């Protein structure tokens, strides 16, 4: 459960992870079971979104050299350098911007089964950019 809470917290979908720090007592086990069952139902609502967010951030982070992408409910998409300085999206190269948009569209705006063809990938999509 802590892993699920951490994932929700990282994307800004859960406000305070410290709210869950309490000690278990046997006499409360019935109430806790109801609580955890309810939590699992609520978590499952976000499961597909979290999988897409994880996929998107993992792919983009592999593509961006010396930069990392972070996504949160409050701040949206942010890019940070390796030394944790924020980089404006407008300061990214055109190829980096295109890759972010491309992967976003593929992951969030398409059906699960698609075939994608990229025409003229040498325009702004060079590996070094």
PDB file of C-alpha atoms in Angstrom:
ATOM      1  CA  UNK A   1       0.000   0.000   0.000  1.00  0.00           C
ATOM      2  CA  UNK A   2       2.860   2.399   0.750  1.00  0.00           C
ATOM      3  CA  UNK A   3       4.136   1.912  -2.805  1.00  0.00           C
ATOM      4  CA  UNK A   4       0.711   2.817  -4.211  1.00  0.00           C
ATOM      5  CA  UNK A   5       0.507   5.873  -1.954  1.00  0.00           C
ATOM      6  CA  UNK A   6       3.984   6.983  -3.030  1.00  0.00           C
ATOM      7  CA  UNK A   7       3.022   6.707  -6.696  1.00  0.00           C
ATOM      8  CA  UNK A   8      -0.148   8.739  -6.131  1.00  0.00           C
ATOM      9  CA  UNK A   9       1.822  11.294  -4.095  1.00  0.00           C
ATOM     10  CA  UNK A  10       4.528  11.662  -6.784  1.00  0.00           C
ATOM     11  CA  UNK A  11       1.936  12.615  -9.410  1.00  0.00           C
ATOM     12  CA  UNK A  12       0.059  14.926  -7.025  1.00  0.00           C
ATOM     13  CA  UNK A  13      -2.953  12.620  -6.817  1.00  0.00           C
ATOM     14  CA  UNK A  14      -2.648  12.151  -3.048  1.00  0.00           C
ATOM     15  CA  UNK A  15      -2.024  15.113  -0.799  1.00  0.00           C
ATOM     16  CA  UNK A  16      -0.271  13.852   2.318  1.00  0.00           C
ATOM     17  CA  UNK A  17       1.438  10.510   2.693  1.00  0.00           C
ATOM     18  CA  UNK A  18       1.872  11.094   6.434  1.00  0.00           C
ATOM     19  CA  UNK A  19      -1.893  10.786   6.949  1.00  0.00           C
ATOM     20  CA  UNK A  20      -1.495   7.009   6.739  1.00  0.00           C
ATOM     21  CA  UNK A  21       1.134   6.580   9.479  1.00  0.00           C
ATOM     22  CA  UNK A  22      -0.682   4.805  12.300  1.00  0.00           C
ATOM     23  CA  UNK A  23      -0.190   1.632  14.342  1.00  0.00           C
ATOM     24  CA  UNK A  24      -2.311  -1.435  13.765  1.00  0.00           C
ATOM     25  CA  UNK A  25      -4.267  -2.889  16.656  1.00  0.00           C
ATOM     26  CA  UNK A  26      -6.102  -6.187  16.409  1.00  0.00           C
ATOM     27  CA  UNK A  27      -9.408  -4.714  17.561  1.00  0.00           C
ATOM     28  CA  UNK A  28      -9.337  -2.296  14.603  1.00  0.00           C
ATOM     29  CA  UNK A  29      -8.581  -4.966  11.990  1.00  0.00           C
ATOM     30  CA  UNK A  30     -12.170  -5.082  10.654  1.00  0.00           C
ATOM     31  CA  UNK A  31     -12.274  -1.341  10.112  1.00  0.00           C
ATOM     32  CA  UNK A  32      -8.809  -1.392   8.559  1.00  0.00           C
ATOM     33  CA  UNK A  33      -9.848  -4.116   6.122  1.00  0.00           C
ATOM     34  CA  UNK A  34     -12.763  -1.958   4.982  1.00  0.00           C
ATOM     35  CA  UNK A  35     -10.394   1.020   4.702  1.00  0.00           C
ATOM     36  CA  UNK A  36      -7.828  -0.903   2.629  1.00  0.00           C
ATOM     37  CA  UNK A  37     -10.488  -2.458   0.396  1.00  0.00           C
ATOM     38  CA  UNK A  38     -11.909   1.006  -0.221  1.00  0.00           C
ATOM     39  CA  UNK A  39      -8.417   2.355  -0.912  1.00  0.00           C
ATOM     40  CA  UNK A  40      -7.799  -0.377  -3.499  1.00  0.00           C
ATOM     41  CA  UNK A  41     -11.049   0.501  -5.283  1.00  0.00           C
ATOM     42  CA  UNK A  42     -10.096   4.173  -5.364  1.00  0.00           C
ATOM     43  CA  UNK A  43      -6.543   3.371  -6.479  1.00  0.00           C
ATOM     44  CA  UNK A  44      -7.813   1.237  -9.352  1.00  0.00           C
ATOM     45  CA  UNK A  45      -9.542   4.314 -10.783  1.00  0.00           C
ATOM     46  CA  UNK A  46      -6.080   5.855 -11.273  1.00  0.00           C
ATOM     47  CA  UNK A  47      -4.303   2.652 -12.313  1.00  0.00           C
ATOM     48  CA  UNK A  48      -4.519   3.152 -16.089  1.00  0.00           C
ATOM     49  CA  UNK A  49      -3.527   6.826 -15.794  1.00  0.00           C
ATOM     50  CA  UNK A  50      -0.561   5.939 -13.560  1.00  0.00           C
ATOM     51  CA  UNK A  51       0.600   3.256 -16.009  1.00  0.00           C
ATOM     52  CA  UNK A  52       0.470   5.796 -18.845  1.00  0.00           C
ATOM     53  CA  UNK A  53       2.266   8.448 -16.775  1.00  0.00           C
ATOM     54  CA  UNK A  54       4.978   5.934 -15.820  1.00  0.00           C
ATOM     55  CA  UNK A  55       5.376   4.788 -19.431  1.00  0.00           C
ATOM     56  CA  UNK A  56       5.563   8.365 -20.692  1.00  0.00           C
ATOM     57  CA  UNK A  57       8.090   9.541 -18.086  1.00  0.00           C
ATOM     58  CA  UNK A  58      10.265   6.430 -18.518  1.00  0.00           C
ATOM     59  CA  UNK A  59      10.392   6.748 -22.314  1.00  0.00           C
ATOM     60  CA  UNK A  60      11.006  10.498 -22.321  1.00  0.00           C
ATOM     61  CA  UNK A  61      13.643  10.248 -19.574  1.00  0.00           C
ATOM     62  CA  UNK A  62      15.537   7.702 -21.691  1.00  0.00           C
ATOM     63  CA  UNK A  63      15.409  10.043 -24.687  1.00  0.00           C
ATOM     64  CA  UNK A  64      16.410  13.292 -22.968  1.00  0.00           C
ATOM     65  CA  UNK A  65      20.138  13.532 -22.356  1.00  0.00           C
ATOM     66  CA  UNK A  66      21.163  15.100 -19.030  1.00  0.00           C
ATOM     67  CA  UNK A  67      17.543  16.013 -18.334  1.00  0.00           C
ATOM     68  CA  UNK A  68      14.584  14.450 -16.529  1.00  0.00           C
ATOM     69  CA  UNK A  69      10.868  14.991 -16.956  1.00  0.00           C
ATOM     70  CA  UNK A  70       8.525  15.276 -13.984  1.00  0.00           C
ATOM     71  CA  UNK A  71       4.746  15.397 -14.083  1.00  0.00           C
ATOM     72  CA  UNK A  72       2.433  16.574 -11.333  1.00  0.00           C
ATOM     73  CA  UNK A  73      -1.169  17.625 -11.010  1.00  0.00           C
ATOM     74  CA  UNK A  74      -0.229  21.144  -9.908  1.00  0.00           C
ATOM     75  CA  UNK A  75       2.777  21.885 -12.137  1.00  0.00           C
ATOM     76  CA  UNK A  76       2.067  19.781 -15.231  1.00  0.00           C
ATOM     77  CA  UNK A  77       5.072  18.708 -17.267  1.00  0.00           C
ATOM     78  CA  UNK A  78       8.410  20.048 -16.062  1.00  0.00           C
ATOM     79  CA  UNK A  79      11.942  19.379 -17.274  1.00  0.00           C
ATOM     80  CA  UNK A  80      14.949  19.430 -14.937  1.00  0.00           C
ATOM     81  CA  UNK A  81      18.671  19.247 -15.583  1.00  0.00           C
ATOM     82  CA  UNK A  82      20.782  16.596 -13.881  1.00  0.00           C
ATOM     83  CA  UNK A  83      21.653  19.140 -11.167  1.00  0.00           C
ATOM     84  CA  UNK A  84      17.909  19.718 -10.579  1.00  0.00           C
ATOM     85  CA  UNK A  85      17.577  23.142 -12.217  1.00  0.00           C
ATOM     86  CA  UNK A  86      14.273  23.630 -14.010  1.00  0.00           C
ATOM     87  CA  UNK A  87      14.490  24.015 -17.783  1.00  0.00           C
ATOM     88  CA  UNK A  88      11.694  25.867 -19.554  1.00  0.00           C
ATOM     89  CA  UNK A  89       9.926  23.793 -22.189  1.00  0.00           C
ATOM     90  CA  UNK A  90      10.602  26.635 -24.626  1.00  0.00           C
ATOM     91  CA  UNK A  91      14.363  26.151 -24.059  1.00  0.00           C
ATOM     92  CA  UNK A  92      14.326  22.555 -25.319  1.00  0.00           C
ATOM     93  CA  UNK A  93      15.544  21.813 -28.825  1.00  0.00           C
ATOM     94  CA  UNK A  94      12.905  21.392 -31.517  1.00  0.00           C
ATOM     95  CA  UNK A  95      13.716  17.667 -31.669  1.00  0.00           C
ATOM     96  CA  UNK A  96      13.228  17.246 -27.911  1.00  0.00           C
ATOM     97  CA  UNK A  97       9.910  19.095 -28.090  1.00  0.00           C
ATOM     98  CA  UNK A  98       8.774  16.949 -31.011  1.00  0.00           C
ATOM     99  CA  UNK A  99       9.678  13.729 -29.212  1.00  0.00           C
ATOM    100  CA  UNK A 100       7.808  14.792 -26.066  1.00  0.00           C
ATOM    101  CA  UNK A 101       4.728  15.667 -28.123  1.00  0.00           C
ATOM    102  CA  UNK A 102       5.025  12.475 -30.182  1.00  0.00           C
ATOM    103  CA  UNK A 103       5.225  10.191 -27.150  1.00  0.00           C
ATOM    104  CA  UNK A 104       2.485  12.114 -25.332  1.00  0.00           C
ATOM    105  CA  UNK A 105       0.134  11.703 -28.293  1.00  0.00           C
ATOM    106  CA  UNK A 106       1.034   8.028 -28.711  1.00  0.00           C
ATOM    107  CA  UNK A 107       0.476   7.174 -25.058  1.00  0.00           C
ATOM    108  CA  UNK A 108      -2.445   9.401 -24.085  1.00  0.00           C
ATOM    109  CA  UNK A 109      -4.355  10.091 -27.302  1.00  0.00           C
ATOM    110  CA  UNK A 110      -4.378   6.831 -29.244  1.00  0.00           C
ATOM    111  CA  UNK A 111      -6.040   3.468 -28.989  1.00  0.00           C
ATOM    112  CA  UNK A 112      -3.954   0.619 -27.639  1.00  0.00           C
ATOM    113  CA  UNK A 113      -3.354  -0.983 -31.039  1.00  0.00           C
ATOM    114  CA  UNK A 114      -1.892   1.310 -33.678  1.00  0.00           C
ATOM    115  CA  UNK A 115       0.749   1.334 -36.341  1.00  0.00           C
ATOM    116  CA  UNK A 116       2.801   4.486 -36.590  1.00  0.00           C
ATOM    117  CA  UNK A 117       4.937   5.591 -39.502  1.00  0.00           C
ATOM    118  CA  UNK A 118       7.369   8.485 -39.142  1.00  0.00           C
ATOM    119  CA  UNK A 119       8.208  10.327 -42.343  1.00  0.00           C
ATOM    120  CA  UNK A 120      11.529  12.172 -42.621  1.00  0.00           C
ATOM    121  CA  UNK A 121      12.833  11.402 -39.117  1.00  0.00           C
ATOM    122  CA  UNK A 122      16.042  13.293 -39.864  1.00  0.00           C
ATOM    123  CA  UNK A 123      14.186  16.611 -39.489  1.00  0.00           C
ATOM    124  CA  UNK A 124      14.790  17.671 -35.862  1.00  0.00           C
ATOM    125  CA  UNK A 125      14.725  14.109 -34.546  1.00  0.00           C
ATOM    126  CA  UNK A 126      18.426  13.370 -34.742  1.00  0.00           C
ATOM    127  CA  UNK A 127      19.624  11.213 -31.848  1.00  0.00           C
ATOM    128  CA  UNK A 128      22.043  13.881 -30.584  1.00  0.00           C
ATOM    129  CA  UNK A 129      19.286  16.516 -30.343  1.00  0.00           C
TER     130      UNK A 129
END
